[in-house]
mmCIF file of C-alpha atoms in Angstrom:
data_model
loop_
_atom_site.group_PDB
_atom_site.id
_atom_site.type_symbol
_atom_site.label_atom_id
_atom_site.label_comp_id
_atom_site.label_asym_id
_atom_site.label_seq_id
_atom_site.Cartn_x
_atom_site.Cartn_y
_atom_site.Cartn_z
ATOM 1 C CA MET A 1 -19.072 17.473 -4.975
ATOM 2 C CA SER A 2 -22.661 17.269 -3.822
ATOM 3 C CA ASP A 3 -23.952 15.278 -0.891
ATOM 4 C CA ASN A 4 -25.518 12.743 -3.262
ATOM 5 C CA LEU A 5 -22.105 11.208 -4.020
ATOM 6 C CA VAL A 6 -21.105 13.324 -7.030
ATOM 7 C CA ASP A 7 -22.341 16.161 -9.247
ATOM 8 C CA GLN A 8 -23.739 13.932 -11.975
ATOM 9 C CA ALA A 9 -24.485 16.743 -14.403
ATOM 10 C CA ARG A 10 -20.916 18.057 -14.305
ATOM 11 C CA LEU A 11 -19.482 14.561 -14.534
ATOM 12 C CA CYS A 12 -21.702 13.717 -17.538
ATOM 13 C CA GLU A 13 -20.658 16.934 -19.237
ATOM 14 C CA TRP A 14 -17.001 16.053 -18.789
ATOM 15 C CA MET A 15 -17.563 12.480 -19.974
ATOM 16 C CA ASP A 16 -19.324 13.822 -23.060
ATOM 17 C CA LYS A 17 -16.219 15.811 -23.934
ATOM 18 C CA GLU A 18 -14.080 12.716 -23.384
ATOM 19 C CA GLY A 19 -16.306 10.620 -25.634
ATOM 20 C CA LEU A 20 -17.257 8.284 -22.790
ATOM 21 C CA GLY A 21 -20.795 7.244 -23.613
ATOM 22 C CA ALA A 22 -23.964 9.287 -23.516
ATOM 23 C CA GLY A 23 -26.991 9.686 -21.333
ATOM 24 C CA PRO A 24 -27.448 9.522 -17.562
ATOM 25 C CA LEU A 25 -25.353 7.659 -15.015
ATOM 26 C CA GLU A 26 -27.010 4.454 -13.855
ATOM 27 C CA ASN A 27 -26.695 2.355 -10.680
ATOM 28 C CA LEU A 28 -24.517 4.929 -8.956
ATOM 29 C CA LYS A 29 -23.301 3.683 -5.564
ATOM 30 C CA ARG A 30 -20.395 4.031 -3.199
ATOM 31 C CA LEU A 31 -18.034 1.077 -2.862
ATOM 32 C CA THR A 32 -16.817 0.012 0.562
ATOM 33 C CA GLY A 33 -13.292 -1.016 1.540
ATOM 34 C CA GLY A 34 -9.979 0.477 0.543
ATOM 35 C CA THR A 35 -8.571 3.668 2.016
ATOM 36 C CA GLN A 36 -10.066 7.003 2.882
ATOM 37 C CA ASN A 37 -10.277 7.907 -0.810
ATOM 38 C CA ILE A 38 -13.769 7.471 -2.202
ATOM 39 C CA LEU A 39 -14.771 4.908 -4.807
ATOM 40 C CA LEU A 40 -18.048 5.163 -6.762
ATOM 41 C CA SER A 41 -19.354 2.651 -9.267
ATOM 42 C CA PHE A 42 -21.790 3.365 -12.027
ATOM 43 C CA SER A 43 -22.563 2.565 -15.621
ATOM 44 C CA ARG A 44 -23.203 4.757 -18.627
ATOM 45 C CA ALA A 45 -24.451 3.564 -21.974
ATOM 46 C CA GLY A 46 -23.925 0.004 -20.827
ATOM 47 C CA ARG A 47 -20.273 0.447 -19.825
ATOM 48 C CA PRO A 48 -19.256 0.042 -16.159
ATOM 49 C CA TYR A 49 -16.976 2.553 -14.481
ATOM 50 C CA VAL A 50 -15.319 3.098 -11.105
ATOM 51 C CA LEU A 51 -14.603 6.696 -10.129
ATOM 52 C CA ARG A 52 -11.962 7.506 -7.528
ATOM 53 C CA HIS A 53 -11.575 10.879 -5.807
ATOM 54 C CA PRO A 54 -10.269 12.178 -2.497
ATOM 55 C CA PRO A 55 -12.525 13.083 0.435
ATOM 56 C CA LYS A 56 -13.406 16.709 0.903
ATOM 57 C CA THR A 57 -11.315 16.990 4.056
ATOM 58 C CA THR A 58 -8.021 16.313 2.284
ATOM 59 C CA ILE A 59 -8.580 17.776 -1.154
ATOM 60 C CA ALA A 60 -5.437 19.980 -1.006
ATOM 61 C CA ASP A 61 -3.138 16.944 -0.962
ATOM 62 C CA GLY A 62 -5.709 14.598 -2.391
ATOM 63 C CA ASP A 63 -5.908 16.295 -5.795
ATOM 64 C CA GLU A 64 -2.172 15.759 -6.354
ATOM 65 C CA THR A 65 -2.516 12.212 -5.081
ATOM 66 C CA MET A 66 -5.200 11.496 -7.679
ATOM 67 C CA ARG A 67 -3.035 12.973 -10.439
ATOM 68 C CA ARG A 68 -0.110 10.810 -9.379
ATOM 69 C CA GLU A 69 -2.241 7.644 -9.103
ATOM 70 C CA ALA A 70 -3.659 8.228 -12.557
ATOM 71 C CA ARG A 71 -0.192 8.834 -13.931
ATOM 72 C CA VAL A 72 1.071 5.529 -12.535
ATOM 73 C CA LEU A 73 -1.882 3.588 -13.897
ATOM 74 C CA ALA A 74 -1.395 5.151 -17.304
ATOM 75 C CA ALA A 75 2.326 4.361 -17.220
ATOM 76 C CA ILE A 76 1.901 0.656 -16.410
ATOM 77 C CA ALA A 77 -1.011 0.161 -18.845
ATOM 78 C CA ASP A 78 1.055 -1.921 -21.261
ATOM 79 C CA THR A 79 3.023 -3.867 -18.661
ATOM 80 C CA ASP A 80 2.264 -7.207 -16.998
ATOM 81 C CA VAL A 81 1.647 -5.569 -13.640
ATOM 82 C CA PRO A 82 -1.899 -6.442 -12.531
ATOM 83 C CA HIS A 83 -3.906 -3.240 -11.985
ATOM 84 C CA ALA A 84 -7.271 -1.625 -12.590
ATOM 85 C CA ARG A 85 -7.250 -0.277 -16.151
ATOM 86 C CA LEU A 86 -7.333 3.518 -16.370
ATOM 87 C CA ILE A 87 -10.063 4.866 -18.599
ATOM 88 C CA ALA A 88 -9.610 8.630 -18.237
ATOM 89 C CA ALA A 89 -8.401 11.149 -15.659
ATOM 90 C CA CYS A 90 -9.293 14.708 -14.739
ATOM 91 C CA GLY A 91 -6.722 16.646 -12.773
ATOM 92 C CA ASP A 92 -8.884 19.792 -12.636
ATOM 93 C CA PRO A 93 -10.744 20.001 -9.312
ATOM 94 C CA GLY A 94 -13.162 22.473 -10.864
ATOM 95 C CA VAL A 95 -15.186 19.769 -12.606
ATOM 96 C CA ILE A 96 -16.636 17.869 -9.654
ATOM 97 C CA GLY A 97 -14.843 19.578 -6.751
ATOM 98 C CA ALA A 98 -11.748 17.388 -6.713
ATOM 99 C CA ALA A 99 -9.359 15.697 -9.123
ATOM 100 C CA PHE A 100 -10.541 12.240 -10.091
ATOM 101 C CA TYR A 101 -10.087 9.392 -12.473
ATOM 102 C CA LEU A 102 -12.172 6.662 -14.034
ATOM 103 C CA MET A 103 -11.074 3.067 -14.184
ATOM 104 C CA GLU A 104 -12.498 -0.281 -15.148
ATOM 105 C CA PRO A 105 -14.022 -2.362 -12.368
ATOM 106 C CA VAL A 106 -11.838 -5.184 -10.986
ATOM 107 C CA ASP A 107 -13.403 -8.630 -10.930
ATOM 108 C CA GLY A 108 -11.937 -9.902 -7.714
ATOM 109 C CA PHE A 109 -11.942 -9.895 -3.921
ATOM 110 C CA ASN A 110 -9.909 -8.633 -0.978
ATOM 111 C CA ALA A 111 -8.554 -11.642 0.931
ATOM 112 C CA THR A 112 -8.479 -9.708 4.223
ATOM 113 C CA VAL A 113 -12.228 -9.235 4.063
ATOM 114 C CA ALA A 114 -13.184 -12.837 3.287
ATOM 115 C CA LEU A 115 -12.117 -15.753 1.144
ATOM 116 C CA PRO A 116 -14.607 -17.220 -1.349
ATOM 117 C CA PRO A 117 -15.378 -20.930 -0.920
ATOM 118 C CA LEU A 118 -12.876 -21.919 -3.655
ATOM 119 C CA HIS A 119 -9.987 -20.267 -1.855
ATOM 120 C CA ALA A 120 -11.155 -20.998 1.664
ATOM 121 C CA GLY A 121 -11.493 -24.691 0.910
ATOM 122 C CA ASP A 122 -8.100 -25.385 -0.661
ATOM 123 C CA PRO A 123 -4.738 -24.873 1.101
ATOM 124 C CA ALA A 124 -2.943 -25.398 -2.223
ATOM 125 C CA ILE A 125 -4.720 -22.381 -3.686
ATOM 126 C CA ARG A 126 -3.832 -20.355 -0.600
ATOM 127 C CA ARG A 127 -0.219 -21.385 -0.983
ATOM 128 C CA GLN A 128 -0.173 -20.100 -4.545
ATOM 129 C CA MET A 129 -1.913 -16.884 -3.417
ATOM 130 C CA GLY A 130 1.177 -16.166 -1.337
ATOM 131 C CA PHE A 131 3.502 -16.594 -4.268
ATOM 132 C CA GLU A 132 1.238 -14.544 -6.553
ATOM 133 C CA ILE A 133 1.396 -11.484 -4.315
ATOM 134 C CA VAL A 134 5.189 -11.672 -4.532
ATOM 135 C CA ASP A 135 5.035 -12.241 -8.260
ATOM 136 C CA ALA A 136 2.930 -9.113 -8.766
ATOM 137 C CA VAL A 137 5.324 -6.811 -6.835
ATOM 138 C CA ALA A 138 8.320 -8.384 -8.609
ATOM 139 C CA LYS A 139 6.656 -7.464 -11.915
ATOM 140 C CA LEU A 140 6.247 -3.896 -10.715
ATOM 141 C CA GLY A 141 9.909 -3.768 -9.704
ATOM 142 C CA ARG A 142 10.942 -4.928 -13.186
ATOM 143 C CA VAL A 143 9.177 -2.074 -14.986
ATOM 144 C CA ASP A 144 11.600 0.382 -16.585
ATOM 145 C CA ALA A 145 10.454 3.636 -15.039
ATOM 146 C CA ILE A 146 12.238 5.754 -17.669
ATOM 147 C CA ALA A 147 10.737 3.798 -20.544
ATOM 148 C CA VAL A 148 7.178 4.317 -19.248
ATOM 149 C CA GLY A 149 7.686 8.034 -18.611
ATOM 150 C CA LEU A 150 8.164 8.093 -14.834
ATOM 151 C CA SER A 151 11.788 9.256 -14.630
ATOM 152 C CA ASP A 152 10.704 12.338 -12.653
ATOM 153 C CA PHE A 153 8.174 10.576 -10.416
ATOM 154 C CA GLY A 154 10.371 10.672 -7.298
ATOM 155 C CA LYS A 155 13.656 11.904 -5.900
ATOM 156 C CA VAL A 156 15.989 8.927 -6.072
ATOM 157 C CA GLU A 157 19.142 10.770 -4.976
ATOM 158 C CA ASN A 158 19.983 9.697 -1.397
ATOM 159 C CA PHE A 159 16.604 7.928 -1.265
ATOM 160 C CA LEU A 160 17.701 5.232 1.131
ATOM 161 C CA THR A 161 19.921 7.414 3.312
ATOM 162 C CA ARG A 162 17.001 9.781 3.872
ATOM 163 C CA GLN A 163 14.679 7.109 5.199
ATOM 164 C CA THR A 164 15.747 6.681 8.805
ATOM 165 C CA SER A 165 16.093 10.385 9.581
ATOM 166 C CA ARG A 166 12.748 11.047 7.868
ATOM 167 C CA TRP A 167 10.864 8.670 10.132
ATOM 168 C CA LYS A 168 12.870 9.551 13.245
ATOM 169 C CA SER A 169 11.782 13.159 12.674
ATOM 170 C CA GLN A 170 8.173 12.047 12.371
ATOM 171 C CA LEU A 171 8.431 10.170 15.695
ATOM 172 C CA ASP A 172 10.015 13.148 17.386
ATOM 173 C CA GLY A 173 7.145 15.304 16.182
ATOM 174 C CA TYR A 174 4.686 13.350 18.293
ATOM 175 C CA ALA A 175 6.174 15.069 21.377
ATOM 176 C CA ARG A 176 3.701 17.878 20.741
ATOM 177 C CA PHE A 177 1.101 15.530 22.207
ATOM 178 C CA THR A 178 2.236 15.904 25.785
ATOM 179 C CA GLU A 179 -0.031 13.122 27.019
ATOM 180 C CA TRP A 180 1.778 10.590 24.784
ATOM 181 C CA ASP A 181 3.979 7.998 26.514
ATOM 182 C CA GLY A 182 6.965 9.048 24.377
ATOM 183 C CA PRO A 183 9.475 7.041 22.323
ATOM 184 C CA ASP A 184 10.944 5.357 25.414
ATOM 185 C CA ALA A 185 7.850 3.130 25.457
ATOM 186 C CA LEU A 186 8.877 1.610 22.129
ATOM 187 C CA PRO A 187 11.280 -1.316 22.533
ATOM 188 C CA GLY A 188 14.654 -0.749 20.936
ATOM 189 C CA VAL A 189 13.657 2.363 19.046
ATOM 190 C CA ASP A 190 17.112 3.914 19.335
ATOM 191 C CA VAL A 191 18.932 0.607 18.712
ATOM 192 C CA ILE A 192 16.898 0.026 15.558
ATOM 193 C CA GLY A 193 17.325 3.551 14.322
ATOM 194 C CA HIS A 194 21.069 3.469 14.823
ATOM 195 C CA TRP A 195 21.348 0.083 13.101
ATOM 196 C CA LEU A 196 19.402 1.372 10.114
ATOM 197 C CA GLU A 197 21.664 4.450 9.799
ATOM 198 C CA THR A 198 24.881 2.460 10.018
ATOM 199 C CA ASN A 199 23.795 -0.438 7.768
ATOM 200 C CA CYS A 200 22.043 1.439 4.945
ATOM 201 C CA PRO A 201 22.742 -0.136 1.573
ATOM 202 C CA ALA A 202 25.338 1.823 -0.370
ATOM 203 C CA SER A 203 23.453 1.709 -3.637
ATOM 204 C CA PHE A 204 20.241 0.536 -5.252
ATOM 205 C CA THR A 205 18.563 0.254 -8.623
ATOM 206 C CA PRO A 206 15.694 2.772 -8.844
ATOM 207 C CA GLY A 207 12.275 1.557 -9.827
ATOM 208 C CA ILE A 208 8.555 2.087 -9.283
ATOM 209 C CA MET A 209 7.396 1.508 -5.696
ATOM 210 C CA HIS A 210 3.839 0.967 -4.594
ATOM 211 C CA GLY A 211 4.640 2.301 -1.133
ATOM 212 C CA ASP A 212 2.106 0.345 0.925
ATOM 213 C CA TYR A 213 2.319 -3.207 -0.330
ATOM 214 C CA HIS A 214 0.513 -5.839 1.760
ATOM 215 C CA LEU A 215 -2.395 -8.278 1.547
ATOM 216 C CA ALA A 216 -5.087 -5.672 1.995
ATOM 217 C CA ASN A 217 -3.884 -3.726 -1.027
ATOM 218 C CA VAL A 218 -4.295 -6.433 -3.651
ATOM 219 C CA MET A 219 -7.358 -8.065 -5.090
ATOM 220 C CA TYR A 220 -7.380 -11.717 -6.071
ATOM 221 C CA ARG A 221 -9.230 -13.266 -8.950
ATOM 222 C CA ASN A 222 -12.460 -15.044 -8.103
ATOM 223 C CA ASP A 223 -11.575 -18.084 -10.192
ATOM 224 C CA GLY A 224 -8.060 -18.807 -8.897
ATOM 225 C CA PRO A 225 -5.027 -17.696 -6.870
ATOM 226 C CA GLN A 226 -3.798 -15.014 -9.279
ATOM 227 C CA ILE A 227 -3.733 -11.297 -8.468
ATOM 228 C CA ALA A 228 -6.516 -9.405 -10.258
ATOM 229 C CA ALA A 229 -5.131 -5.972 -9.378
ATOM 230 C CA ILE A 230 -2.788 -4.123 -7.097
ATOM 231 C CA VAL A 231 -4.887 -1.285 -5.606
ATOM 232 C CA ASP A 232 -4.462 1.934 -3.592
ATOM 233 C CA TRP A 233 -1.575 3.582 -5.362
ATOM 234 C CA GLU A 234 -1.589 6.833 -3.356
ATOM 235 C CA LEU A 235 1.939 6.335 -1.978
ATOM 236 C CA ALA A 236 3.505 5.214 -5.273
ATOM 237 C CA THR A 237 6.792 6.866 -6.100
ATOM 238 C CA LEU A 238 10.133 6.300 -7.777
ATOM 239 C CA GLY A 239 12.445 4.731 -5.240
ATOM 240 C CA ASP A 240 13.758 1.306 -4.253
ATOM 241 C CA PRO A 241 11.302 -1.509 -5.031
ATOM 242 C CA LEU A 242 12.906 -3.706 -2.329
ATOM 243 C CA ILE A 243 11.156 -1.454 0.180
ATOM 244 C CA ASP A 244 7.875 -2.960 -1.102
ATOM 245 C CA LEU A 245 9.196 -6.461 -0.464
ATOM 246 C CA GLY A 246 10.356 -5.441 2.991
ATOM 247 C CA TRP A 247 6.917 -4.002 3.753
ATOM 248 C CA LEU A 248 5.240 -7.234 2.664
ATOM 249 C CA LEU A 249 7.556 -9.294 4.855
ATOM 250 C CA ALA A 250 7.153 -6.985 7.874
ATOM 251 C CA THR A 251 3.382 -7.466 7.675
ATOM 252 C CA TRP A 252 3.471 -11.188 6.828
ATOM 253 C CA PRO A 253 2.343 -13.525 9.632
ATOM 254 C CA GLY A 254 4.936 -15.770 11.246
ATOM 255 C CA ASP A 255 5.195 -17.856 14.394
ATOM 256 C CA ASP A 256 5.232 -14.620 16.413
ATOM 257 C CA VAL A 257 1.736 -13.622 15.292
ATOM 258 C CA ASP A 258 -1.285 -14.342 17.480
ATOM 259 C CA GLN A 259 -3.808 -16.514 15.637
ATOM 260 C CA ALA A 260 -6.466 -13.905 16.399
ATOM 261 C CA ARG A 261 -4.520 -11.308 14.434
ATOM 262 C CA LEU A 262 -4.132 -13.231 11.206
ATOM 263 C CA PRO A 263 -5.003 -11.015 8.217
ATOM 264 C CA VAL A 264 -6.655 -13.899 6.337
ATOM 265 C CA THR A 265 -8.584 -16.917 7.587
ATOM 266 C CA PRO A 266 -7.968 -19.712 7.106
ATOM 267 C CA TRP A 267 -4.253 -19.057 6.992
ATOM 268 C CA ASP A 268 -2.912 -22.581 6.678
ATOM 269 C CA GLY A 269 -1.367 -23.160 3.286
ATOM 270 C CA PHE A 270 0.097 -19.682 2.832
ATOM 271 C CA PRO A 271 3.883 -19.809 2.336
ATOM 272 C CA GLU A 272 6.382 -18.901 5.051
ATOM 273 C CA ALA A 273 8.146 -15.554 4.712
ATOM 274 C CA ASP A 274 11.418 -17.240 3.705
ATOM 275 C CA GLU A 275 9.638 -18.898 0.822
ATOM 276 C CA LEU A 276 8.388 -15.540 -0.365
ATOM 277 C CA VAL A 277 11.947 -14.246 -0.355
ATOM 278 C CA GLU A 278 13.154 -17.254 -2.359
ATOM 279 C CA TYR A 279 10.390 -16.708 -4.895
ATOM 280 C CA TYR A 280 11.209 -13.016 -5.267
ATOM 281 C CA ALA A 281 14.908 -13.739 -5.685
ATOM 282 C CA ALA A 282 14.110 -16.230 -8.441
ATOM 283 C CA HIS A 283 11.991 -13.665 -10.285
ATOM 284 C CA SER A 284 14.100 -10.520 -9.848
ATOM 285 C CA SER A 285 17.625 -9.472 -10.702
ATOM 286 C CA ARG A 286 17.861 -7.226 -7.633
ATOM 287 C CA ASP A 287 20.595 -7.711 -5.046
ATOM 288 C CA MET A 288 18.962 -9.396 -2.054
ATOM 289 C CA ASN A 289 22.004 -9.398 0.242
ATOM 290 C CA GLY A 290 20.802 -6.393 2.196
ATOM 291 C CA LEU A 291 17.192 -7.563 2.584
ATOM 292 C CA LEU A 292 17.356 -7.501 6.394
ATOM 293 C CA TRP A 293 17.731 -3.705 6.207
ATOM 294 C CA TYR A 294 14.522 -3.362 4.186
ATOM 295 C CA LYS A 295 12.623 -5.599 6.602
ATOM 296 C CA VAL A 296 13.775 -3.712 9.649
ATOM 297 C CA LEU A 297 13.084 -0.368 7.966
ATOM 298 C CA ALA A 298 9.539 -1.493 7.230
ATOM 299 C CA CYS A 299 8.960 -2.364 10.884
ATOM 300 C CA TYR A 300 10.426 0.958 11.959
ATOM 301 C CA LYS A 301 8.482 3.075 9.490
ATOM 302 C CA LEU A 302 5.150 1.293 9.915
ATOM 303 C CA GLY A 303 5.459 1.274 13.680
ATOM 304 C CA ILE A 304 6.127 5.005 13.721
ATOM 305 C CA LEU A 305 3.161 5.664 11.450
ATOM 306 C CA LEU A 306 0.833 3.612 13.667
ATOM 307 C CA GLU A 307 2.198 5.254 16.810
ATOM 308 C CA GLY A 308 0.998 8.586 15.474
ATOM 309 C CA THR A 309 -2.598 7.556 15.986
ATOM 310 C CA TYR A 310 -1.840 6.410 19.496
ATOM 311 C CA ALA A 311 -0.187 9.767 20.262
ATOM 312 C CA ARG A 312 -3.222 11.609 18.927
ATOM 313 C CA ALA A 313 -5.511 9.341 20.925
ATOM 314 C CA ALA A 314 -3.594 10.109 24.089
ATOM 315 C CA ALA A 315 -4.324 13.777 23.439
ATOM 316 C CA GLY A 316 -8.013 13.086 22.857
ATOM 317 C CA LYS A 317 -7.788 13.610 19.128
ATOM 318 C CA ALA A 318 -8.416 10.001 18.011
ATOM 319 C CA ASP A 319 -10.369 6.988 19.205
ATOM 320 C CA PRO A 320 -8.589 5.588 22.292
ATOM 321 C CA GLY A 321 -9.491 2.000 21.447
ATOM 322 C CA VAL A 322 -8.043 2.276 17.988
ATOM 323 C CA GLY A 323 -5.009 4.079 19.358
ATOM 324 C CA ARG A 324 -4.290 1.327 21.884
ATOM 325 C CA MET A 325 -4.726 -1.379 19.243
ATOM 326 C CA LEU A 326 -2.286 0.356 16.897
ATOM 327 C CA HIS A 327 0.156 0.981 19.754
ATOM 328 C CA ASP A 328 0.166 -2.738 20.464
ATOM 329 C CA GLN A 329 0.928 -3.336 16.772
ATOM 330 C CA THR A 330 3.777 -0.886 16.964
ATOM 331 C CA ILE A 331 5.226 -2.730 19.959
ATOM 332 C CA PHE A 332 4.973 -5.965 17.988
ATOM 333 C CA LEU A 333 6.755 -4.478 14.945
ATOM 334 C CA PHE A 334 9.652 -3.113 17.014
ATOM 335 C CA GLN A 335 9.975 -6.416 18.870
ATOM 336 C CA ARG A 336 9.947 -8.257 15.526
ATOM 337 C CA ALA A 337 12.710 -5.968 14.208
ATOM 338 C CA LEU A 338 14.793 -6.598 17.330
ATOM 339 C CA ARG A 339 14.367 -10.387 16.951
ATOM 340 C CA TRP A 340 15.496 -10.189 13.308
ATOM 341 C CA LEU A 341 18.576 -8.236 14.335
ATOM 342 C CA GLU A 342 19.390 -10.691 17.127
ATOM 343 C CA GLN A 343 18.991 -13.652 14.743
ATOM 344 C CA ASN A 344 21.360 -12.051 12.269
ATOM 345 C CA ALA A 345 23.906 -10.731 14.765
#
C-alpha cells in the first residue's frame, strides 16, 4: 500500500478482473471511526464502494482477519441480519499489500459519536433504538451456521469451559510488566474467576458470534430507530451467541454508571438492561437461565483486556492517561460483576 491511501493502479487492475466498473477511482478518502482497521471510500463508474484493509503494522494477523470478516459477510448475505453488503473480497495480500474487501456504504450513523436531531429529540425513538440493537444480535444468533457454510468457523468443543482459563492466562501474562500494580488491585478477581469456573453452563447451542457487540459497533438508520448495520466483524467466530448478549449487558449503562460516562447523549428513553433481556428472550429460543454467567464473563473478559493497556502504560509502552482511564473502567467492570453475584447469591 502506498502512502496515498492505496495503490490505485493495482486496485483498478483487480477490479477490472472482477468486473467492477471501469476507469479511475474518484473521491477517494479515508473514513474516520471504527477500529484500527482502515476504511476508504471511493466511487468508480458511478458506483460507491467502501474498502476495508488492516493497517501495515498488523498485516500478519490482519490478512486472516480480513478473510474471516469477508467470509462472515458473504455467509449472512441472504439473512435478515443487518450488515454492510459485501461486494467482493481479495484474500491475496500481493494485490495492494494486504488482504481487503469491498462493501457497499452504510447509510447510517454511530450513536456513540452523535445523535441526529430526529433521534436526539425523541425519547420514544431512543427507547426503540435499545430494542433494535437486541433484535439485531438475536437475528445473528438465529442464523444456522451450518446452512450458511460456517460450520468450521470456530472450535465449539469446550468453548465455554475454555473461557475463564483463557482470560486468566492473559491476565497472568501482564506480570511481565513489572511496574504494573498486579491482579490484586482488581476487586474480586479471584472470586469472580472461581465463580465462572464452577458455574459454567453445561451445554450450549453453537451459533455465529460477533465477538464485540456493543453500541459503538452498530450503525443506526438516519430515518428511524432501526439498525442499518452491525459493523467491525474482526472477532466474529462460531461459539455461543449468548456471549454477545452478555457483552451488550456488561457495557449497558445502569444506575451504577456516572452520567459523564454515558456512551450516548441524551440517554433518557433507552430501555433498562432487564428490558433488553426480556426482549431477547421473546425473540430467541435460547436457554436464558444461565445468563448471569455470560454477564459476569463479559465483565471479566473486557476488564482483563482493558487492563492490558494499563499494564503497558505502567511500563511506559502506552499512553498513561489512556491507561489510567481504562484501568478505572476495569475496576468498574469487576465491581459490577461482584454486585451481580451478590444480588443473585
